[in-house]
Amino acid sequence: MLEIQRIRQEKEAILAALAKRNIDASQTLDAILETDQNWRMAKTQLDQVAAEMNQLARSIGELFKSGQQAEATAMKEKTSALKIQEAALKEQVSALEDALQKHLYTLPNVPNEAVVQGRDAEDNQNVFEAGSIPQFSFEAQPHWDLAKKFKLIDFELGVKVTGAGFPFYRGKGARLQRALIQFFLDEAIAAGYEEFISPHMVNEASGYGTGQLPDKEGQMYYVQEDDFYLIPTAEVPLTNIYRDVILPDANFSIKMCGYTPCFRREAGSYGKDVRGLNRLHQFDKVEIVRVEHPDNSAKALDEMIDHVKNLLDKLELPYRILRLCGGDMGFASAMTYDFEVYSAAQEKWLEVSSVSRFDTFQSNRLKLRFKDDKKTTLCHTLNGSALALPRILASLLENHQTENGIQIPKALQAYTGFSVIE
RNA sequence: GGAGAGUUGGCAGAGUGGUCGAUUGCGGCAGUCUUGAAAACUGUUGAACCGAGAGGUUCCGGGGGUUCGAAUCCCUCACUCUCCGCCA
């Protein structure tokens, strides 16, 4: 959520920046400013009436104390007109507040300077490439065939027990999955992130804190009986640790990581794009989350990108990094880098990580601030996947396949306990 | 699932209708003393909003009510804890 003070001061800049998302926010901004103006007027009036009331009440108290009953009773009568006025103003103020809030919720974050204008994924900027795309002397198989052949994943069994998008991993497939989680966590911890095991369900307030609510409730699984949401990512519980927190000084850098299953309803599309592990309702992910001083968030983002690069290098996967254009960025993000791994058998790029900075967009909702001298200032938040498992698993299988089996990257072998699947 | 107790400032914990945004202690910050530190002493120390400022308003779990006036009384919802039951 954008700060109202900022909208008051930098309307034109915000408008120009939002245009990069192909959004013409001029009407919304005007409505916001007008509502804000009206709200302030009503609020000032209300404050004045309230001050008068307080003054009267105090005087009446004094009169009663000193036994001047008659005077007190006379004064009481004066309050009734004020009361009516106060009630009306209160209603007006809270109606304006609601209207303002609603408008603010609809505005996405302002893209960073470096973000280019663009419509969709076509306009994303390729900023980095690493590794080489493997050439096979045989016909490369997609991961769903490999998974079946080596009995690593059973999709049908998942359908039987739960439904589509909830696969079973088995045998070496399960072991490989667990090895990846362990590997990612160890790397994150080595990079200074504190590990958390978090709840996998959150309450409504947490959903609002990170921006899943309002509006995106349909994307989360909801437990009606207890009013809980299954987390779509560890970002939600981890970031919400800092909801309603004021850090005591300006000298902080909070680095958290956590493995969780992630649950997504995404009614979404069908067909080739969602085959196998490409899109699931339940998947595993290790997430890294940071809370930083505003001056430090650019550097933090770079560090997170280097961290993810390092993971992909160690897994010996060919990948590229895209800086998302305005139109392809998430609602809350100010700047996002997507990591895509090339899938040899599917002959396409698979998104395996998304690293974003949110600036004050999340912390404004979370009320996450720090104390700087006497002032309280909003922190910056960042997060990224490091990494999401299914597509990593898919690209490991596909890119490291040989005619007889699948080669496990060296860095992983200590975790899997085997060097080849055959 | 049943019964009971509770929710107050960073923490602990007073406060049952009138200068209470709130006693006190701890913690934090500043100072005195000290070569320095500790101890002791003194002062200071919540947040949000409106306002150029002076100043004002709001907040004692959320919402509503009674009253000239509510942390305090009433209603309602939520949450937490304890005991019992069930259970990994």
CSV table of N, CA, C and O in Angstrom, one decimal, chain A residues 184-196 238 253-258 286-292 299-308 311 355 382-384 386:
chain,number,residue,atom,x,y,z
A,184,PHE,N,19.4,-26.3,0.1
A,184,PHE,CA,19.0,-24.9,0.0
A,184,PHE,C,19.1,-24.2,1.4
A,184,PHE,O,19.5,-23.1,1.5
A,185,LEU,N,18.6,-24.9,2.4
A,185,LEU,CA,18.6,-24.3,3.7
A,185,LEU,C,20.0,-24.1,4.2
A,185,LEU,O,20.4,-23.1,4.8
A,186,ASP,N,20.9,-25.1,4.0
A,186,ASP,CA,22.3,-25.0,4.4
A,186,ASP,C,23.0,-23.8,3.8
A,186,ASP,O,23.7,-23.1,4.4
A,187,GLU,N,22.7,-23.6,2.5
A,187,GLU,CA,23.3,-22.5,1.8
A,187,GLU,C,22.8,-21.2,2.3
A,187,GLU,O,23.5,-20.2,2.5
A,188,ALA,N,21.5,-21.1,2.6
A,188,ALA,CA,20.9,-19.9,3.1
A,188,ALA,C,21.5,-19.6,4.5
A,188,ALA,O,21.8,-18.4,4.8
A,189,ILE,N,21.6,-20.6,5.3
A,189,ILE,CA,22.1,-20.4,6.7
A,189,ILE,C,23.6,-19.9,6.6
A,189,ILE,O,24.0,-19.0,7.3
A,190,ALA,N,24.3,-20.5,5.6
A,190,ALA,CA,25.7,-20.1,5.4
A,190,ALA,C,25.8,-18.7,5.0
A,190,ALA,O,26.8,-18.0,5.3
A,191,ALA,N,24.8,-18.2,4.3
A,191,ALA,CA,24.8,-16.8,3.8
A,191,ALA,C,24.2,-15.8,4.9
A,191,ALA,O,24.0,-14.7,4.6
A,192,GLY,N,24.0,-16.4,6.1
A,192,GLY,CA,23.6,-15.5,7.2
A,192,GLY,C,22.1,-15.4,7.5
A,192,GLY,O,21.7,-14.5,8.3
A,193,TYR,N,21.3,-16.2,6.8
A,193,TYR,CA,19.9,-16.2,7.1
A,193,TYR,C,19.5,-17.1,8.3
A,193,TYR,O,20.1,-18.2,8.4
A,194,GLU,N,18.6,-16.6,9.1
A,194,GLU,CA,18.2,-17.5,10.3
A,194,GLU,C,17.1,-18.4,9.8
A,194,GLU,O,16.1,-17.9,9.2
A,195,GLU,N,17.2,-19.6,10.1
A,195,GLU,CA,16.1,-20.6,9.7
A,195,GLU,C,14.9,-20.6,10.7
A,195,GLU,O,15.1,-20.5,11.9
A,196,PHE,N,13.8,-20.6,10.0
A,196,PHE,CA,12.5,-20.7,10.8
A,196,PHE,C,11.7,-21.9,10.3
A,196,PHE,O,11.7,-22.1,9.1
A,238,LEU,N,6.7,-15.6,7.5
A,238,LEU,CA,8.0,-15.0,7.9
A,238,LEU,C,7.9,-13.5,8.0
A,238,LEU,O,8.4,-12.8,8.9
A,253,SER,N,19.5,-5.4,10.1
A,253,SER,CA,19.4,-6.1,8.9
A,253,SER,C,19.0,-7.5,9.2
A,253,SER,O,19.7,-8.2,9.8
A,254,ILE,N,17.7,-7.7,8.9
A,254,ILE,CA,17.1,-9.0,9.3
A,254,ILE,C,17.0,-9.9,8.1
A,254,ILE,O,16.5,-9.6,7.1
A,255,LYS,N,17.6,-11.1,8.3
A,255,LYS,CA,17.7,-12.1,7.2
A,255,LYS,C,17.1,-13.4,7.7
A,255,LYS,O,17.6,-14.0,8.7
A,256,MET,N,15.9,-13.8,7.1
A,256,MET,CA,15.3,-15.0,7.6
A,256,MET,C,15.1,-16.0,6.4
A,256,MET,O,15.0,-15.6,5.2
A,257,CYS,N,15.1,-17.3,6.7
A,257,CYS,CA,14.8,-18.2,5.7
A,257,CYS,C,13.9,-19.3,6.3
A,257,CYS,O,13.9,-19.5,7.5
A,258,GLY,N,13.2,-20.0,5.4
A,258,GLY,CA,12.4,-21.1,5.9
A,258,GLY,C,12.0,-22.0,4.8
A,258,GLY,O,11.7,-21.5,3.6
A,286,VAL,N,12.0,-23.2,-0.4
A,286,VAL,CA,12.8,-22.5,0.6
A,286,VAL,C,12.8,-21.0,0.2
A,286,VAL,O,13.1,-20.6,-0.9
A,287,GLU,N,12.4,-20.2,1.1
A,287,GLU,CA,12.2,-18.8,0.9
A,287,GLU,C,13.2,-18.0,1.7
A,287,GLU,O,13.5,-18.4,2.8
A,288,ILE,N,13.7,-16.9,1.1
A,288,ILE,CA,14.5,-16.0,1.9
A,288,ILE,C,13.8,-14.6,2.0
A,288,ILE,O,13.2,-14.2,1.0
A,289,VAL,N,13.8,-14.1,3.2
A,289,VAL,CA,13.1,-12.8,3.4
A,289,VAL,C,14.0,-11.9,4.2
A,289,VAL,O,14.8,-12.3,5.0
A,290,ARG,N,13.9,-10.6,3.8
A,290,ARG,CA,14.8,-9.6,4.5
A,290,ARG,C,14.0,-8.4,4.8
A,290,ARG,O,13.1,-8.0,4.2
A,291,VAL,N,14.4,-7.8,6.0
A,291,VAL,CA,13.9,-6.5,6.4
A,291,VAL,C,15.1,-5.6,6.5
A,291,VAL,O,16.0,-5.9,7.2
A,292,GLU,N,15.0,-4.5,5.8
A,292,GLU,CA,16.2,-3.7,5.7
A,292,GLU,C,15.9,-2.2,5.8
A,292,GLU,O,14.8,-1.7,5.6
A,299,LYS,N,21.2,-2.9,-2.1
A,299,LYS,CA,22.3,-3.8,-1.9
A,299,LYS,C,21.8,-5.2,-1.5
A,299,LYS,O,22.3,-6.2,-1.9
A,300,ALA,N,20.8,-5.2,-0.7
A,300,ALA,CA,20.2,-6.5,-0.2
A,300,ALA,C,19.7,-7.3,-1.4
A,300,ALA,O,19.9,-8.5,-1.5
A,301,LEU,N,19.1,-6.6,-2.3
A,301,LEU,CA,18.5,-7.2,-3.5
A,301,LEU,C,19.6,-7.9,-4.3
A,301,LEU,O,19.5,-9.0,-4.8
A,302,ASP,N,20.7,-7.1,-4.5
A,302,ASP,CA,21.9,-7.7,-5.2
A,302,ASP,C,22.4,-8.9,-4.5
A,302,ASP,O,22.8,-9.9,-5.2
A,303,GLU,N,22.5,-8.9,-3.2
A,303,GLU,CA,23.0,-10.0,-2.5
A,303,GLU,C,22.1,-11.2,-2.7
A,303,GLU,O,22.6,-12.4,-2.8
A,304,MET,N,20.8,-11.0,-2.7
A,304,MET,CA,19.9,-12.1,-2.8
A,304,MET,C,20.0,-12.7,-4.2
A,304,MET,O,19.9,-13.9,-4.4
A,305,ILE,N,20.2,-11.9,-5.2
A,305,ILE,CA,20.4,-12.4,-6.6
A,305,ILE,C,21.7,-13.2,-6.7
A,305,ILE,O,21.7,-14.3,-7.3
A,306,ASP,N,22.7,-12.7,-6.1
A,306,ASP,CA,24.0,-13.5,-6.0
A,306,ASP,C,23.8,-14.9,-5.3
A,306,ASP,O,24.3,-15.9,-5.8
A,307,HIS,N,23.0,-14.8,-4.3
A,307,HIS,CA,22.7,-16.1,-3.6
A,307,HIS,C,22.0,-17.1,-4.5
A,307,HIS,O,22.4,-18.3,-4.5
A,308,VAL,N,21.0,-16.7,-5.2
A,308,VAL,CA,20.3,-17.6,-6.1
A,308,VAL,C,21.2,-18.1,-7.2
A,308,VAL,O,21.1,-19.2,-7.6
A,311,LEU,N,23.3,-20.9,-6.1
A,311,LEU,CA,22.5,-22.1,-6.0
A,311,LEU,C,22.5,-22.8,-7.4
A,311,LEU,O,22.7,-24.0,-7.5
A,355,VAL,N,12.8,-12.9,-7.3
A,355,VAL,CA,13.4,-12.1,-6.2
A,355,VAL,C,12.9,-10.7,-6.3
A,355,VAL,O,13.1,-10.1,-7.3
A,382,LEU,N,12.0,-7.4,1.5
A,382,LEU,CA,12.4,-8.1,0.3
A,382,LEU,C,12.2,-9.6,0.5
A,382,LEU,O,12.2,-10.0,1.6
A,383,ASN,N,12.0,-10.3,-0.6
A,383,ASN,CA,12.0,-11.7,-0.5
A,383,ASN,C,12.2,-12.4,-1.8
A,383,ASN,O,12.2,-11.7,-2.9
A,384,GLY,N,12.6,-13.6,-1.7
A,384,GLY,CA,12.9,-14.4,-3.0
A,384,GLY,C,12.8,-15.9,-2.7
A,384,GLY,O,13.0,-16.3,-1.6
A,386,ALA,N,14.5,-19.4,-2.9
A,386,ALA,CA,15.8,-19.9,-3.0
A,386,ALA,C,15.9,-21.4,-2.5
A,386,ALA,O,16.5,-21.6,-1.5
